[in-house]
mmCIF file of C-alpha atoms in Angstrom:
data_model
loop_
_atom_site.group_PDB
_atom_site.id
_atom_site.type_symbol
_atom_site.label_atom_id
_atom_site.label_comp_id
_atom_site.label_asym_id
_atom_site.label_seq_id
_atom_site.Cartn_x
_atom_site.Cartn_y
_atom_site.Cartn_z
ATOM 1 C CA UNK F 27 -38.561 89.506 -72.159
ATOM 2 C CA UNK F 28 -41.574 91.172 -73.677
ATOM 3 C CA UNK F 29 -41.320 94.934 -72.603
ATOM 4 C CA UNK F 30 -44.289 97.789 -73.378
ATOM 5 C CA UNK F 31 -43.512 101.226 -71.964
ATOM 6 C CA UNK F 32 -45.891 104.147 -71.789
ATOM 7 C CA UNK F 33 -43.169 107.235 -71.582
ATOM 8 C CA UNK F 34 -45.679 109.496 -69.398
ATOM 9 C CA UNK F 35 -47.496 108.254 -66.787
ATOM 10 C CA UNK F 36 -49.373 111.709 -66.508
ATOM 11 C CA UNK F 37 -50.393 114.612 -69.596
ATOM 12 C CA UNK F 38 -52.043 117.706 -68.277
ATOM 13 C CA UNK F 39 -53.153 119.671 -71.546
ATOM 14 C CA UNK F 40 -55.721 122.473 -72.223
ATOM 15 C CA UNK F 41 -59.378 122.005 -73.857
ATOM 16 C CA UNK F 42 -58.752 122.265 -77.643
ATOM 17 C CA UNK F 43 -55.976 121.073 -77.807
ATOM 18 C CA UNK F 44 -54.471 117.685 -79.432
ATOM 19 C CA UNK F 45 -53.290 114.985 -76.601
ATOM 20 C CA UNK F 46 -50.398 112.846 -78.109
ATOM 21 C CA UNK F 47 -49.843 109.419 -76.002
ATOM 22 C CA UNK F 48 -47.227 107.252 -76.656
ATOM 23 C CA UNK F 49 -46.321 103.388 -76.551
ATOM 24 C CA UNK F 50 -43.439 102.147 -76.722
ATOM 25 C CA UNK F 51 -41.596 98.089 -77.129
ATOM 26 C CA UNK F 52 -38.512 96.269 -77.080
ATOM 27 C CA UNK F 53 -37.852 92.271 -77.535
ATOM 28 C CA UNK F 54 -40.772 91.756 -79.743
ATOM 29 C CA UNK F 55 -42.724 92.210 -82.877
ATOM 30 C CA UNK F 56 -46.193 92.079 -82.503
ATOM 31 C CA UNK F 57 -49.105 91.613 -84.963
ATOM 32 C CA UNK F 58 -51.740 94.115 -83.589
ATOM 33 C CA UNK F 59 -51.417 96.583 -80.547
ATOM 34 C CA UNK F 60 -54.590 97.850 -78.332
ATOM 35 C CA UNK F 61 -55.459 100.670 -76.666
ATOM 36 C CA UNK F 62 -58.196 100.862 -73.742
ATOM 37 C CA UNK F 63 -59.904 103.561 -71.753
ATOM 38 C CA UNK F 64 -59.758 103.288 -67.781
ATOM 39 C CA UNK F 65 -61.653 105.612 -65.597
ATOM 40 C CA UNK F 66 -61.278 105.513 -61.772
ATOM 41 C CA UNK F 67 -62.754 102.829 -60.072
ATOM 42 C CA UNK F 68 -63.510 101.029 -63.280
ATOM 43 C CA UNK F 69 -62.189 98.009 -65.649
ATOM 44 C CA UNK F 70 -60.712 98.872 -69.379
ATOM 45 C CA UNK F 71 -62.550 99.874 -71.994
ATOM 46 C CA UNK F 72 -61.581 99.080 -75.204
ATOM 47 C CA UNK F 73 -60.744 101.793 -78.006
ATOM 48 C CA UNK F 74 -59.060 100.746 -81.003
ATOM 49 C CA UNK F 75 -57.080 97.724 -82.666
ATOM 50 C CA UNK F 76 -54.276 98.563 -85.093
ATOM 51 C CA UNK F 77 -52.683 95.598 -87.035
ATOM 52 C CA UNK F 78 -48.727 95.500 -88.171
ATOM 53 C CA UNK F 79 -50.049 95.773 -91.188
ATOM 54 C CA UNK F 80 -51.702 99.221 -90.905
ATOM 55 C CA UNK F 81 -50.117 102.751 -90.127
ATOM 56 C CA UNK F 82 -53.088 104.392 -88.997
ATOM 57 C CA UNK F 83 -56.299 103.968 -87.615
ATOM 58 C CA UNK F 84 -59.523 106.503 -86.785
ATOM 59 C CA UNK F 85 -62.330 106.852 -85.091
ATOM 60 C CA UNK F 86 -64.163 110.043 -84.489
ATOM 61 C CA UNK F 87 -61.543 112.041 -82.626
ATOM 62 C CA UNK F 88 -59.239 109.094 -81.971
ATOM 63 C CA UNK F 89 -56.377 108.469 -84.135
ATOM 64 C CA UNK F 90 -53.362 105.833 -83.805
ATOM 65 C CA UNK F 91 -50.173 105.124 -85.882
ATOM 66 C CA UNK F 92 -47.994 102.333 -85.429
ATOM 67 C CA UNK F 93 -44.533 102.345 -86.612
ATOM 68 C CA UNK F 94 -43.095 98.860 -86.516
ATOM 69 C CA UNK F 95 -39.584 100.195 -87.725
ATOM 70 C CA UNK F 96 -39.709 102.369 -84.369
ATOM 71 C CA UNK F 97 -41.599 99.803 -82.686
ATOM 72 C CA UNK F 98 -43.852 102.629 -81.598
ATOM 73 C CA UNK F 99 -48.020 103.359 -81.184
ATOM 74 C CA UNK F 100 -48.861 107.099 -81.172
ATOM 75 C CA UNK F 101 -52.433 107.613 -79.716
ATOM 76 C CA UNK F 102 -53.988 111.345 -80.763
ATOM 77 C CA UNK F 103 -57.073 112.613 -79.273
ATOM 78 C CA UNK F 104 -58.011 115.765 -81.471
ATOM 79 C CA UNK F 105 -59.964 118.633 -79.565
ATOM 80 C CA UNK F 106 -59.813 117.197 -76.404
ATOM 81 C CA UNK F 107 -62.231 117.601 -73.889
ATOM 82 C CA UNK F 108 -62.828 117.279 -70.020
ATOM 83 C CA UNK F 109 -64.809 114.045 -70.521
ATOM 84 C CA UNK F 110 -61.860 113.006 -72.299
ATOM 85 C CA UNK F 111 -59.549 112.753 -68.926
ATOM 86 C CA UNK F 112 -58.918 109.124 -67.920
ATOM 87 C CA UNK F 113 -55.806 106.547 -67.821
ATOM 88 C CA UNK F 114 -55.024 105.451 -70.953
ATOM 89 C CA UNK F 115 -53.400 101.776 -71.611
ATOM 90 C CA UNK F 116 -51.873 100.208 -74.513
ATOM 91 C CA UNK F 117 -51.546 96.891 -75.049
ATOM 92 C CA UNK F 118 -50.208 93.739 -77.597
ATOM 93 C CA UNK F 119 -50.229 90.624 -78.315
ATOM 94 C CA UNK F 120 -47.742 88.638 -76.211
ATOM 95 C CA UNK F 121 -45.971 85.212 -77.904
ATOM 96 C CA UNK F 122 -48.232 82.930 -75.715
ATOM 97 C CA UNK F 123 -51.338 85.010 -77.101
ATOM 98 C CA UNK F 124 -52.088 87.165 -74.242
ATOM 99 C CA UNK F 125 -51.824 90.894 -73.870
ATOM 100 C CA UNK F 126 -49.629 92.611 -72.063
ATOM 101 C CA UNK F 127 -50.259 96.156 -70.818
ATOM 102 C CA UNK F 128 -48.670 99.102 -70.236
ATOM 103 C CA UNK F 129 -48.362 101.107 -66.890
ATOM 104 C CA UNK F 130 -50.756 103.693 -68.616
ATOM 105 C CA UNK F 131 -50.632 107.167 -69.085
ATOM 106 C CA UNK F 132 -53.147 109.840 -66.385
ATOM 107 C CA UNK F 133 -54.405 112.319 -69.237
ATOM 108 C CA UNK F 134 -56.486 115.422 -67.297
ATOM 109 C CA UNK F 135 -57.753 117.815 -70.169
ATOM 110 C CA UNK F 136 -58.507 121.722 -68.374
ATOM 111 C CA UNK F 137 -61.012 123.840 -69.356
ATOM 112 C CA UNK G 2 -76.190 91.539 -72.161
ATOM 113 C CA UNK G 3 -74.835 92.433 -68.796
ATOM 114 C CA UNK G 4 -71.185 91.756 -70.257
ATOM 115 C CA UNK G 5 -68.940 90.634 -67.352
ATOM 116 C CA UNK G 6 -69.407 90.410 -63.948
ATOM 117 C CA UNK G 7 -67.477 90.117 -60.816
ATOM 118 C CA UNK G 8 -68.689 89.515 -57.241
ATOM 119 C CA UNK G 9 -67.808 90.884 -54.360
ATOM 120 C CA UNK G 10 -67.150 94.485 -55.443
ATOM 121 C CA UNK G 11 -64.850 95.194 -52.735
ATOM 122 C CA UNK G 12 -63.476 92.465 -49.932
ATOM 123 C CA UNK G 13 -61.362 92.632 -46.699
ATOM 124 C CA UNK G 14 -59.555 89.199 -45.587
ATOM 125 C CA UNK G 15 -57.596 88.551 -42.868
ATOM 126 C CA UNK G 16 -53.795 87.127 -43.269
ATOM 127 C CA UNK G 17 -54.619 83.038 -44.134
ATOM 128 C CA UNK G 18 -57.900 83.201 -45.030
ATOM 129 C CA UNK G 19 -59.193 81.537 -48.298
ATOM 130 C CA UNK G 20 -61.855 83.165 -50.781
ATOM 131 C CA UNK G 21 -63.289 82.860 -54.304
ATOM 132 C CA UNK G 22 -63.769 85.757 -56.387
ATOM 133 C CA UNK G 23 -66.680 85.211 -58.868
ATOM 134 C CA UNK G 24 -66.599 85.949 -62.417
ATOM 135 C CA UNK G 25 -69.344 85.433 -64.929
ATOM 136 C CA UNK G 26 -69.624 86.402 -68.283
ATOM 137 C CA UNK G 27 -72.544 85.868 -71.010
ATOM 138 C CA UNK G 28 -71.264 86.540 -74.430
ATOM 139 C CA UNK G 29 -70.255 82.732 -74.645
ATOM 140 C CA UNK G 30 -66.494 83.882 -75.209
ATOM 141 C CA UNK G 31 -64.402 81.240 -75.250
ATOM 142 C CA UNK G 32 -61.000 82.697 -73.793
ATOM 143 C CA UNK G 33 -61.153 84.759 -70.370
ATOM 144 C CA UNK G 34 -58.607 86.035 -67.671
ATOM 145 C CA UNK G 35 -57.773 87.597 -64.711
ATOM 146 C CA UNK G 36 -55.398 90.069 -63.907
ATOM 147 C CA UNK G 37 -54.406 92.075 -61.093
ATOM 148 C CA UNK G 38 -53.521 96.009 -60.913
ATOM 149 C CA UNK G 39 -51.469 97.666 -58.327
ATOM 150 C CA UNK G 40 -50.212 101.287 -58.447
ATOM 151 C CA UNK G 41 -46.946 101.577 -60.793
ATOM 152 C CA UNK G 42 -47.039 98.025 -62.003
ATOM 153 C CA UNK G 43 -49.987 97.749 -64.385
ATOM 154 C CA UNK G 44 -52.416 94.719 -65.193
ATOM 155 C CA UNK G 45 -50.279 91.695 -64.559
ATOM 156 C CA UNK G 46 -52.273 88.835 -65.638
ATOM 157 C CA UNK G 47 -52.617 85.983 -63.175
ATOM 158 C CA UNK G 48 -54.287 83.093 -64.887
ATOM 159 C CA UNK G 49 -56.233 82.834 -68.755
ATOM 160 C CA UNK G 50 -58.542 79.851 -69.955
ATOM 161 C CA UNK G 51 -59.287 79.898 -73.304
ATOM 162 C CA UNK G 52 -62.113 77.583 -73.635
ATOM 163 C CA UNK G 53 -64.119 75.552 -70.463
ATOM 164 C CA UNK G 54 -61.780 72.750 -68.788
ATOM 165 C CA UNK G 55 -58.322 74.740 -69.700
ATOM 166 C CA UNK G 56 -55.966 76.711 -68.111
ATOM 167 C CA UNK G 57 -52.863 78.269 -67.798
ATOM 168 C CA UNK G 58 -50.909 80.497 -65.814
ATOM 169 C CA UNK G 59 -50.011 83.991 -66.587
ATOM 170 C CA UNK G 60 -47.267 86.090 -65.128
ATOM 171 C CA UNK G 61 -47.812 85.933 -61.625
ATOM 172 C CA UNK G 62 -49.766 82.804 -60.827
ATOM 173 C CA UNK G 63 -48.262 82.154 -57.180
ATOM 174 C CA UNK G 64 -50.918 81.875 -54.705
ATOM 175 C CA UNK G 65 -54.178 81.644 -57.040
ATOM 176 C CA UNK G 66 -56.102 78.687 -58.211
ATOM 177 C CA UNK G 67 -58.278 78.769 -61.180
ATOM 178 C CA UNK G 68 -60.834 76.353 -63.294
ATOM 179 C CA UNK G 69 -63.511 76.898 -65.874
ATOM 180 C CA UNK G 70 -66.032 74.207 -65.579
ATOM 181 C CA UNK G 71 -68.021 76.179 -68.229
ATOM 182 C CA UNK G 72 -67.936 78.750 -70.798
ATOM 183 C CA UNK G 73 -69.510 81.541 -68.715
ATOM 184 C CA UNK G 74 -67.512 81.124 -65.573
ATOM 185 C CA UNK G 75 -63.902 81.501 -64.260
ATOM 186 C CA UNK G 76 -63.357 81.419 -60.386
ATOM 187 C CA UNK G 77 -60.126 82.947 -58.916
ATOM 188 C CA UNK G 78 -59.346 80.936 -55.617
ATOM 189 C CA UNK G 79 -57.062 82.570 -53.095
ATOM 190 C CA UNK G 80 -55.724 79.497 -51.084
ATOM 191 C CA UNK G 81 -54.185 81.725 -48.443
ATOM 192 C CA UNK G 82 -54.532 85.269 -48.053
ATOM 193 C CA UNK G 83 -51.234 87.167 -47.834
ATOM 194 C CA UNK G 84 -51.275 91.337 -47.241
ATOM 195 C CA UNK G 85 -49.070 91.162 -51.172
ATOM 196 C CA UNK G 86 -52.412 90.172 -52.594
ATOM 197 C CA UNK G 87 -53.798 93.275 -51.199
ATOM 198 C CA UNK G 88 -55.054 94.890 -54.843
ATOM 199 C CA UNK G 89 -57.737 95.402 -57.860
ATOM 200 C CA UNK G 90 -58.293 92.196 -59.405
ATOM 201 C CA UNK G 91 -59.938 92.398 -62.916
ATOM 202 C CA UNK G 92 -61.942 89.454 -65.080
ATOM 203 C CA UNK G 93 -61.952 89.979 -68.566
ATOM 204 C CA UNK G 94 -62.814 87.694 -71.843
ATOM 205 C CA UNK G 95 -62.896 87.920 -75.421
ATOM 206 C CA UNK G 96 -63.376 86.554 -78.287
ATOM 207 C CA UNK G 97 -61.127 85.982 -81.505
ATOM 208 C CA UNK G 98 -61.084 87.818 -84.748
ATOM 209 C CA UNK G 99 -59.197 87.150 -87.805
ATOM 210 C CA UNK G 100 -58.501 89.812 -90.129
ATOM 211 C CA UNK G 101 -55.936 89.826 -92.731
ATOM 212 C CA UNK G 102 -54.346 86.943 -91.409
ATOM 213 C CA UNK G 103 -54.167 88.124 -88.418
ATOM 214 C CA UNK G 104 -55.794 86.667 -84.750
ATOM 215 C CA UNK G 105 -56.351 89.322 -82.706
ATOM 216 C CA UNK G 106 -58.651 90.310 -79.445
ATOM 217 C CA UNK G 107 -60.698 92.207 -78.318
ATOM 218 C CA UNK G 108 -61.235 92.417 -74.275
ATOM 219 C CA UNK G 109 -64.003 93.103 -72.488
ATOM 220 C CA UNK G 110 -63.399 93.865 -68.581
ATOM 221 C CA UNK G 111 -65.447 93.425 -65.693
ATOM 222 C CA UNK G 112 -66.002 96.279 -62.703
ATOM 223 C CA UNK G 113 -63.507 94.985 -60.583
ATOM 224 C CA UNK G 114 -62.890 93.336 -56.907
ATOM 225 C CA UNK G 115 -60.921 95.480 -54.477
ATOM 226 C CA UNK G 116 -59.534 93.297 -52.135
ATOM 227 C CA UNK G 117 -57.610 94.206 -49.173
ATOM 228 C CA UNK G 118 -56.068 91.848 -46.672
ATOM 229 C CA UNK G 119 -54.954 92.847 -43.565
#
């Protein structure tokens, strides 16, 4: 079956500094893979779409990769900040159409 | 737009009991879904509709009813509360985009029931 792992399911780093998340799948091939934004006590947000067909995608300080060979996402927040702390999730496209999610990954950014 | 939104915000049920959580959204998406998330297991998704008058059941269906009479609305029925549905159950819907060949989504969550049963 369809797996998605999120290797750390907590990041402590220090203002400044560049946060590297990372996704992880097995048993599939998917055409586009999501990432989201959860804060406590609130739903997803969504962040960014990257398609099989692209290695990288930006936006402001957010940057993803997807390696399809390693059937890997990278997600790179670039001088963190505080505000920045949250779960994040990654997600794809399951074969019926649906997402699937990852467990997440706790990122807390230190002044 | 107030995007999507779920009523009650938070909900305690005794074992057996039945209850509906709401769901509403108004950006006349056609596919929307529910999903539950528990600590260590992620968003498992429970039921998806992706247009008014279908269904279909997602990973963990067992114990939940759903129907979408309309575009705007998809009910979650609990038939009969049992302390494993104790957990954070989140609407969401989206809408399609093809780029490059490629269908994708985008999904927009609601706030969130916390439901406990006891």
């Amino acid at each position: 079956s369809q797996k998605i792992e999120q290797n750390s399911e907590a990041l402590n780093i220090q203002e400044g500094k560049t946060a590297t998340l990372t996704c992880n799948y097995t048993n599939y091939s998917p055409a586009y893979l999501q990432w989201y934004r959860q804060d406590p006590g609130r739903g997803p947000v969504f962040l960014l779409l990257i398609r099989e067909n692209e290695k990288e995608k930006r936006k402001e300080r957010l940057k993803v990769t997807f390696d399809t060979t390693l059937k890997q996402s990278l997600f790179h927040i670039t001088a963190s900040q505080p505000a920045d702390s949250a779960t994040y999730l990654c997600a794809l496209r399951g074969s019926q159409g649906n997402l699937i999610f990852g467990k997440g990954t706790k990122l807390s950014v230190k002044p | 737009n107030a995007g999507v939104t779920q009523t009650p915000k938070f909900q305690v049920l005794k074992t057996g009991q039945s209850m509906t959580l709401q769901c509403a959204q108004d950006m006349n998406h056609e596919y929307m879904s529910w999903y539950r998330q528990d600590p260590g297991m992620g968003l498992r998704l429970i039921h998806y509709s992706v247009g008014a008058g279908i269904t279909d059941q997602g990973e963990v269906p067992n114990g939940y009813n759903v129907s979408r009479s309309t575009t705007e609305d998809f009910p979650l029925r609990l038939l009969s509360a049992a302390p494993s549905q104790t957990s954070v159950y989140f609407c969401a819907s989206s809408y399609s985009i093809t780029s490059g060949g490629i269908v994708s989504k985008k999904q927009f969550f609601g706030p969130g029931t916390r439901l406990t049963v006891l």
